[in-house]
Short mmCIF file of C-alpha atoms in Angstrom, two decimals:
data_model
loop_
_atom_site.label_atom_id
_atom_site.label_comp_id
_atom_site.label_asym_id
_atom_site.label_seq_id
_atom_site.Cartn_x
_atom_site.Cartn_y
_atom_site.Cartn_z
CA UNK A 1 -5.73 58.10 -70.21
CA UNK A 2 -2.48 57.07 -71.76
CA UNK A 3 -0.69 58.33 -68.67
CA UNK A 4 -2.84 56.29 -66.22
CA UNK A 5 -2.39 52.90 -67.96
CA UNK A 6 1.22 52.46 -66.87
CA UNK A 7 0.12 53.15 -63.27
CA UNK A 8 -2.83 50.67 -63.29
CA UNK A 9 -0.81 47.78 -64.64
CA UNK A 10 1.62 47.57 -61.69
CA UNK A 11 -1.30 47.93 -59.25
CA UNK A 12 -3.18 45.01 -60.84
CA UNK A 13 -0.03 42.93 -60.86
CA UNK A 14 0.48 43.63 -57.14
CA UNK A 15 -3.10 42.55 -56.30
CA UNK A 16 -2.78 39.30 -58.28
CA UNK A 17 0.55 38.58 -56.59
CA UNK A 18 -1.03 39.08 -53.14
CA UNK A 19 -3.97 36.80 -53.91
CA UNK A 20 -1.64 34.06 -55.15
CA UNK A 21 0.31 33.96 -51.89
CA UNK A 22 -2.74 34.59 -49.65
CA UNK A 23 -4.47 31.33 -50.60
CA UNK A 24 -1.81 29.00 -49.12
CA UNK A 25 -1.69 31.14 -45.99
CA UNK A 26 -5.47 30.86 -45.52
CA UNK A 27 -5.26 27.11 -46.05
CA UNK A 28 -2.53 26.82 -43.43
CA UNK A 29 -4.65 28.71 -40.89
CA UNK A 30 -7.51 26.21 -41.37
CA UNK A 31 -5.29 23.17 -40.82
CA UNK A 32 -5.37 21.55 -37.32
CA UNK A 33 -2.45 22.00 -34.95
CA UNK A 34 0.32 19.49 -35.56
CA UNK A 35 -0.09 16.25 -33.62
CA UNK A 36 2.42 16.24 -30.75
CA UNK A 37 5.06 13.60 -30.44
CA UNK A 38 4.66 11.18 -27.50
CA UNK A 39 6.31 12.63 -24.45
CA UNK A 40 6.49 13.22 -20.70
CA UNK A 41 6.41 16.24 -18.44
CA UNK A 42 6.95 16.85 -14.73
CA UNK A 43 4.94 19.48 -12.88
CA UNK A 44 4.63 20.61 -9.27
CA UNK A 45 1.25 22.17 -8.51
CA UNK A 46 0.39 23.37 -5.00
CA UNK A 47 2.85 21.03 -3.35
CA UNK A 48 1.95 17.89 -5.33
CA UNK A 49 4.23 16.35 -7.95
CA UNK A 50 2.58 15.18 -11.18
CA UNK A 51 4.16 13.06 -13.90
CA UNK A 52 2.37 13.50 -17.24
CA UNK A 53 2.60 11.01 -20.12
CA UNK A 54 0.92 11.48 -23.51
CA UNK A 55 0.76 9.78 -26.87
CA UNK A 56 0.40 11.09 -30.40
CA UNK A 57 -3.40 11.23 -30.28
CA UNK A 58 -3.79 14.09 -27.80
CA UNK A 59 -4.56 11.72 -24.91
CA UNK A 60 -2.53 11.11 -21.79
CA UNK A 61 -2.55 10.20 -18.11
CA UNK A 62 -0.91 11.56 -14.99
CA UNK A 63 0.34 10.06 -11.75
CA UNK A 64 0.66 12.03 -8.52
CA UNK A 65 3.18 11.82 -5.70
CA UNK A 66 3.70 13.51 -2.36
CA UNK A 67 7.45 13.39 -2.89
CA UNK A 68 8.71 16.43 -4.75
CA UNK A 69 11.39 15.87 -7.42
CA UNK A 70 15.01 16.33 -6.50
CA UNK A 71 16.09 19.93 -6.85
CA UNK A 72 12.60 21.37 -6.39
CA UNK A 73 12.71 24.74 -4.62
CA UNK A 74 8.96 24.99 -4.00
CA UNK A 75 7.90 25.12 -0.37
CA UNK A 76 4.75 22.96 -0.10
CA UNK A 77 1.67 24.32 1.68
CA UNK A 78 0.53 22.66 4.89
CA UNK A 79 -2.70 21.59 3.17
CA UNK A 80 -2.52 19.88 -0.21
CA UNK A 81 -5.14 18.65 -2.66
CA UNK A 82 -4.40 15.87 -5.12
CA UNK A 83 -6.28 16.80 -8.28
CA UNK A 84 -8.26 14.29 -10.32
CA UNK A 85 -7.14 15.88 -13.60
CA UNK A 86 -4.47 18.25 -14.89
CA UNK A 87 -4.66 20.47 -17.99
CA UNK A 88 -1.32 21.32 -19.57
CA UNK A 89 -0.50 22.64 -23.05
CA UNK A 90 -4.09 22.12 -24.15
CA UNK A 91 -4.22 18.45 -23.10
CA UNK A 92 -6.28 17.17 -20.16
CA UNK A 93 -4.66 14.40 -18.15
CA UNK A 94 -6.76 12.30 -15.75
CA UNK A 95 -4.77 11.54 -12.60
CA UNK A 96 -4.91 7.76 -12.36
CA UNK A 97 -2.77 7.10 -9.28
CA UNK A 98 -1.31 8.59 -6.11
CA UNK A 99 1.83 7.39 -4.35
CA UNK A 100 3.88 8.50 -1.36
CA UNK A 101 7.67 8.35 -1.20
CA UNK A 102 7.39 4.67 -0.24
CA UNK A 103 4.76 2.00 -0.88
CA UNK A 104 5.69 -0.26 2.05
CA UNK A 105 3.04 -2.36 3.73
CA UNK A 106 2.59 -1.73 7.45
CA UNK A 107 5.00 -4.48 8.47
CA UNK A 108 7.83 -3.13 6.35
CA UNK A 109 7.07 0.46 7.31
CA UNK A 110 7.25 -0.18 11.05
CA UNK A 111 10.58 -1.98 10.88
CA UNK A 112 12.37 1.18 9.77
CA UNK A 113 14.71 2.45 12.46
CA UNK A 114 15.48 5.86 11.05
CA UNK A 115 12.99 8.69 10.91
CA UNK A 116 13.55 10.17 7.49
CA UNK A 117 13.29 13.94 7.52
CA UNK A 118 11.41 16.14 5.11
CA UNK A 119 9.27 19.25 4.95
CA UNK A 120 6.01 17.30 4.73
CA UNK A 121 6.86 15.21 7.79
CA UNK A 122 7.21 18.39 9.82
CA UNK A 123 4.50 20.64 8.40
CA UNK A 124 1.89 18.80 6.29
CA UNK A 125 -1.46 19.02 8.08
CA UNK A 126 -4.10 17.88 5.61
CA UNK A 127 -4.26 15.70 2.48
CA UNK A 128 -7.38 15.84 0.30
CA UNK A 129 -7.77 13.37 -2.56
CA UNK A 130 -10.26 14.49 -5.19
CA UNK A 131 -12.91 12.15 -6.53
CA UNK A 132 -11.60 10.48 -9.68
CA UNK A 133 -8.15 9.37 -8.52
CA UNK A 134 -8.41 5.63 -9.06
CA UNK A 135 -5.44 3.95 -7.40
CA UNK A 136 -4.10 5.24 -4.08
CA UNK A 137 -1.15 3.91 -2.07
CA UNK A 138 0.05 6.05 0.82
CA UNK A 139 2.68 4.80 3.25
CA UNK A 140 3.32 7.52 5.82
CA UNK A 141 5.42 7.50 8.98
CA UNK A 142 6.40 10.15 11.54
CA UNK A 143 4.22 12.93 10.09
CA UNK A 144 4.19 15.13 13.18
CA UNK A 145 1.57 17.66 12.06
CA UNK A 146 -0.73 15.48 9.93
CA UNK A 147 -4.33 15.72 11.16
CA UNK A 148 -6.58 14.81 8.25
CA UNK A 149 -6.71 12.50 5.25
CA UNK A 150 -9.86 13.14 3.23
CA UNK A 151 -11.01 10.83 0.45
CA UNK A 152 -13.66 12.67 -1.55
CA UNK A 153 -16.54 10.33 -2.33
CA UNK A 154 -15.72 8.87 -5.77
CA UNK A 155 -18.36 8.28 -8.42
CA UNK A 156 -17.09 4.75 -9.07
CA UNK A 157 -15.26 2.06 -7.11
CA UNK A 158 -11.57 2.65 -6.43
CA UNK A 159 -8.74 0.95 -4.53
CA UNK A 160 -6.82 2.67 -1.75
CA UNK A 161 -4.13 1.36 0.57
CA UNK A 162 -2.96 3.27 3.63
CA UNK A 163 -0.08 2.23 5.89
CA UNK A 164 0.29 4.88 8.59
CA UNK A 165 2.67 4.77 11.52
CA UNK A 166 3.43 7.24 14.29
CA UNK A 167 1.27 10.18 13.26
CA UNK A 168 0.30 11.49 16.70
CA UNK A 169 -2.14 14.20 15.57
CA UNK A 170 -3.98 12.18 12.93
CA UNK A 171 -7.75 12.04 13.34
CA UNK A 172 -10.21 9.41 12.14
CA UNK A 173 -10.09 8.26 8.52
CA UNK A 174 -13.50 7.93 6.86
CA UNK A 175 -13.78 5.34 4.09
CA UNK A 176 -16.70 5.88 1.64
CA UNK A 177 -18.76 2.90 0.53
CA UNK A 178 -17.17 2.58 -2.92
CA UNK A 179 -13.56 2.75 -1.71
CA UNK A 180 -11.94 -0.68 -1.29
CA UNK A 181 -9.50 0.01 1.52
CA UNK A 182 -8.14 -1.44 4.77
CA UNK A 183 -6.22 1.47 6.34
CA UNK A 184 -3.61 0.09 8.73
CA UNK A 185 -2.81 2.44 11.60
CA UNK A 186 -0.01 1.89 14.10
CA UNK A 187 0.86 4.23 16.98
CA UNK A 188 -1.70 6.83 15.92
CA UNK A 189 -3.39 7.33 19.30
CA UNK A 190 -6.08 9.78 18.16
CA UNK A 191 -7.09 8.02 14.95
CA UNK A 192 -9.33 5.13 14.01
CA UNK A 193 -10.95 3.91 10.81
CA UNK A 194 -14.63 4.63 10.15
CA UNK A 195 -16.47 2.92 7.30
CA UNK A 196 -19.61 4.16 5.63
CA UNK A 197 -22.58 2.29 7.18
CA UNK A 198 -23.40 0.73 3.81
CA UNK A 199 -19.83 -0.32 2.96
CA UNK A 200 -20.14 -3.66 1.09
CA UNK A 201 -16.87 -5.28 2.23
CA UNK A 202 -15.69 -4.12 5.65
CA UNK A 203 -16.90 -3.28 9.13
CA UNK A 204 -15.36 -2.23 12.45
CA UNK A 205 -15.71 -4.30 15.62
CA UNK A 206 -14.01 -2.93 18.74
CA UNK A 207 -11.64 -0.90 16.59
CA UNK A 208 -10.52 -3.82 14.41
CA UNK A 209 -11.35 -4.34 10.73
CA UNK A 210 -13.42 -7.38 9.69
CA UNK A 211 -15.20 -8.56 6.58
CA UNK A 212 -18.92 -7.87 6.53
CA UNK A 213 -19.68 -11.49 7.42
CA UNK A 214 -17.08 -11.32 10.24
CA UNK A 215 -15.24 -14.40 8.96
CA UNK A 216 -12.04 -12.58 7.96
CA UNK A 217 -9.95 -10.49 10.33
CA UNK A 218 -8.17 -7.86 8.23
CA UNK A 219 -6.40 -5.56 10.67
CA UNK A 220 -5.69 -5.25 14.38
CA UNK A 221 -4.45 -1.83 15.60
CA UNK A 222 -5.37 -2.82 19.18
CA UNK A 223 -3.15 -1.60 22.02
CA UNK A 224 -4.08 -4.43 24.39
CA UNK A 225 -1.36 -6.77 25.69
CA UNK A 226 -3.41 -9.95 25.34
CA UNK A 227 -5.49 -10.28 22.20
CA UNK A 228 -8.21 -12.90 21.72
CA UNK A 229 -9.33 -13.43 18.13
CA UNK A 230 -13.12 -13.41 17.98
CA UNK A 231 -14.75 -16.83 17.72
CA UNK A 232 -16.20 -17.32 14.23
CA UNK A 233 -13.23 -15.84 12.40
CA UNK A 234 -12.01 -18.33 9.77
CA UNK A 235 -9.17 -16.39 8.15
CA UNK A 236 -6.49 -14.04 9.43
CA UNK A 237 -5.57 -11.86 6.46
CA UNK A 238 -2.19 -10.73 5.12
CA UNK A 239 -0.40 -8.54 7.65
CA UNK A 240 -3.38 -8.34 10.01
CA UNK A 241 -1.21 -7.97 13.14
CA UNK A 242 1.97 -6.81 11.38
CA UNK A 243 3.87 -4.02 13.06
CA UNK A 244 1.76 -4.11 16.22
CA UNK A 245 4.25 -3.55 19.02
CA UNK A 246 1.71 -3.63 21.85
CA UNK A 247 0.37 -7.18 21.77
CA UNK A 248 2.34 -9.81 23.70
CA UNK A 249 -0.02 -12.77 23.52
CA UNK A 250 -2.50 -13.92 20.86
CA UNK A 251 -5.17 -16.56 21.39
CA UNK A 252 -6.62 -18.06 18.20
CA UNK A 253 -9.95 -19.95 18.37
CA UNK A 254 -10.81 -23.27 16.72
CA UNK A 255 -12.79 -21.46 14.01
CA UNK A 256 -9.60 -20.10 12.36
CA UNK A 257 -8.42 -22.31 9.51
CA UNK A 258 -6.08 -20.11 7.52
CA UNK A 259 -3.32 -17.69 8.49
CA UNK A 260 -2.00 -15.69 5.54
CA UNK A 261 1.46 -14.31 4.80
CA UNK A 262 3.10 -11.89 7.23
CA UNK A 263 0.12 -12.11 9.57
CA UNK A 264 2.33 -11.48 12.64
CA UNK A 265 5.30 -9.91 10.86
CA UNK A 266 7.48 -7.56 12.92
CA UNK A 267 5.51 -7.91 16.15
CA UNK A 268 8.48 -6.92 18.25
CA UNK A 269 6.90 -7.71 21.64
CA UNK A 270 4.98 -10.87 20.77
CA UNK A 271 5.89 -13.68 23.19
CA UNK A 272 3.18 -16.30 22.83
CA UNK A 273 0.67 -17.56 20.27
CA UNK A 274 -1.93 -20.13 21.27
CA UNK A 275 -3.45 -21.80 18.22
CA UNK A 276 -6.86 -23.37 17.86
CA UNK A 277 -7.09 -26.89 16.49
CA UNK A 278 -8.41 -26.02 13.02
CA UNK A 279 -5.39 -24.20 11.58
CA UNK A 280 -4.08 -26.30 8.70
CA UNK A 281 -1.75 -23.92 6.90
CA UNK A 282 0.54 -21.09 7.95
CA UNK A 283 1.94 -18.99 5.11
CA UNK A 284 5.45 -17.59 4.80
CA UNK A 285 6.79 -14.70 6.80
CA UNK A 286 4.13 -14.99 9.50
CA UNK A 287 6.65 -14.94 12.36
CA UNK A 288 9.54 -13.13 10.74
CA UNK A 289 11.04 -10.38 12.94
CA UNK A 290 9.16 -11.56 16.04
CA UNK A 291 12.36 -11.53 18.06
CA UNK A 292 10.71 -11.94 21.47
CA UNK A 293 8.95 -15.13 20.40
CA UNK A 294 11.13 -17.91 21.85
CA UNK A 295 8.70 -20.86 21.93
CA UNK A 296 6.08 -21.78 19.34
CA UNK A 297 3.63 -24.70 19.55
CA UNK A 298 1.91 -25.62 16.27
CA UNK A 299 -1.52 -27.31 16.44
CA UNK A 300 -2.20 -30.98 15.82
CA UNK A 301 -4.04 -30.44 12.53
CA UNK A 302 -1.37 -28.32 10.87
CA UNK A 303 -0.42 -29.74 7.48
CA UNK A 304 1.58 -27.04 5.73
CA UNK A 305 4.14 -24.52 6.94
CA UNK A 306 5.90 -22.42 4.32
CA UNK A 307 9.21 -20.62 4.63
CA UNK A 308 9.99 -17.16 5.90
CA UNK A 309 11.05 -17.40 9.55
CA UNK A 310 13.90 -14.99 8.91
CA UNK A 311 17.10 -16.82 9.78
CA UNK A 312 19.16 -16.27 12.91
CA UNK A 313 19.00 -12.51 12.48
CA UNK A 314 15.20 -12.22 12.41
CA UNK A 315 14.10 -15.39 14.21
CA UNK A 316 14.96 -16.03 17.87
CA UNK A 317 13.02 -19.26 18.38
CA UNK A 318 14.57 -21.65 20.87
CA UNK A 319 11.96 -24.40 20.76
CA UNK A 320 9.40 -25.32 18.11
CA UNK A 321 6.79 -28.00 18.87
CA UNK A 322 4.97 -29.67 15.97
CA UNK A 323 2.05 -31.67 17.33
CA UNK A 324 0.81 -32.86 13.95
CA UNK A 325 1.42 -36.56 13.09
CA UNK A 326 1.66 -35.67 9.40
CA UNK A 327 2.93 -32.80 7.28
CA UNK A 328 2.30 -32.29 3.56
CA UNK A 329 4.74 -29.41 3.35
CA UNK A 330 7.40 -28.64 5.93
CA UNK A 331 9.58 -25.79 4.81
CA UNK A 332 11.19 -24.42 7.96
CA UNK A 333 13.87 -22.52 6.10
CA UNK A 334 14.97 -19.60 8.22
CA UNK A 335 14.75 -21.29 11.61
CA UNK A 336 18.23 -20.99 13.13
CA UNK A 337 20.08 -24.19 13.97
CA UNK A 338 20.15 -23.13 17.61
CA UNK A 339 16.41 -23.90 17.76
CA UNK A 340 15.30 -27.42 18.71
CA UNK A 341 12.31 -28.85 16.83
CA UNK A 342 10.12 -31.40 18.62
CA UNK A 343 8.01 -33.75 16.48
CA UNK A 344 5.63 -36.68 17.01
CA UNK A 345 7.20 -39.31 14.75
CA UNK A 346 10.02 -40.20 12.37
CA UNK A 347 8.05 -39.37 9.21
CA UNK A 348 7.63 -35.75 10.25
CA UNK A 349 11.31 -35.59 11.16
CA UNK A 350 12.27 -36.95 7.76
CA UNK A 351 9.94 -34.51 5.99
CA UNK A 352 11.56 -31.55 7.76
CA UNK A 353 15.06 -32.76 6.98
CA UNK A 354 14.18 -33.29 3.34
CA UNK A 355 12.32 -30.07 2.64
CA UNK A 356 14.00 -27.59 4.97
CA UNK A 357 17.66 -28.59 5.07
CA UNK A 358 17.41 -27.82 8.79
CA UNK A 359 20.78 -28.28 10.56
CA UNK A 360 19.60 -28.13 14.17
CA UNK A 361 18.19 -30.79 16.48
CA UNK A 362 14.96 -32.59 15.59
CA UNK A 363 13.72 -34.55 18.58
CA UNK A 364 10.98 -37.20 18.50
CA UNK A 365 8.94 -36.90 21.69
#
């Protein structure tokens, strides 16, 4: 017994020592993982670039892009799906937006002279956007192989903007009822826009996009040379004709009262616009880059014309006729001095000189 006591004492001491240091270790195992510092991360998944952002409370969001980051060596597939959420490092990120390499509206997109190269432009065939992506802006040009753009029916209302130019294989784009979107297609001969029958905002008439009550004309992809705006339309929306290189003449009925910004922007072959008598205001940029438009006759009830004709580089007007006896706003900035402006009286002439600093001829007729 005397011999075993010296052996038991070290053993008991070892056990007590182990218990003392085991308790803090057990406590550490039960503590939650440390809260991450706010940060960002870039990922490429199946040909789609995602930018993740998170805070210190384990929550974050992601944005998606069709443009891969510089230096990426991944070869994208010819069919891509934009996910509605991404899980990375234990955190789930809802994908809140989708962008292409540019967010140009259709007018700006169609004025590009160069055809930027890229793998997607040559090979991408199908884009699927999962339900849950809330904010979509795609501006696509010269996608030679692109056939389909699929918007999965979202569970709640979302906004989507599509400017698409020169995609020869693209098929029809279907817009679900809870997607607020006016897809603008130019030089896509096999594609048109189809809205869900119960869509609350938009409808198609003869290939053009109107409001449900048919009072607003939103987009005209028509390939006709002479275009007659439907009687009953009261408003021509932003960029409705922009980038349309087919139409040469537009006839506007008396029902139209308002023409919004860039309505006829970059219509390279437009030669004549015949206004109805109810148009009272024309917003800026409406005739910018319409270089074949040499003569413009404004209606008698016009009261306001804002700037944005484009200067001598983007405006080739030779004669401008203002048939209104009175103008409340007359900003003709951007009309080259080589253009002659014809007015009805001295007060209109004075208004133009005061507000536009126009250096060319103003002739009272």
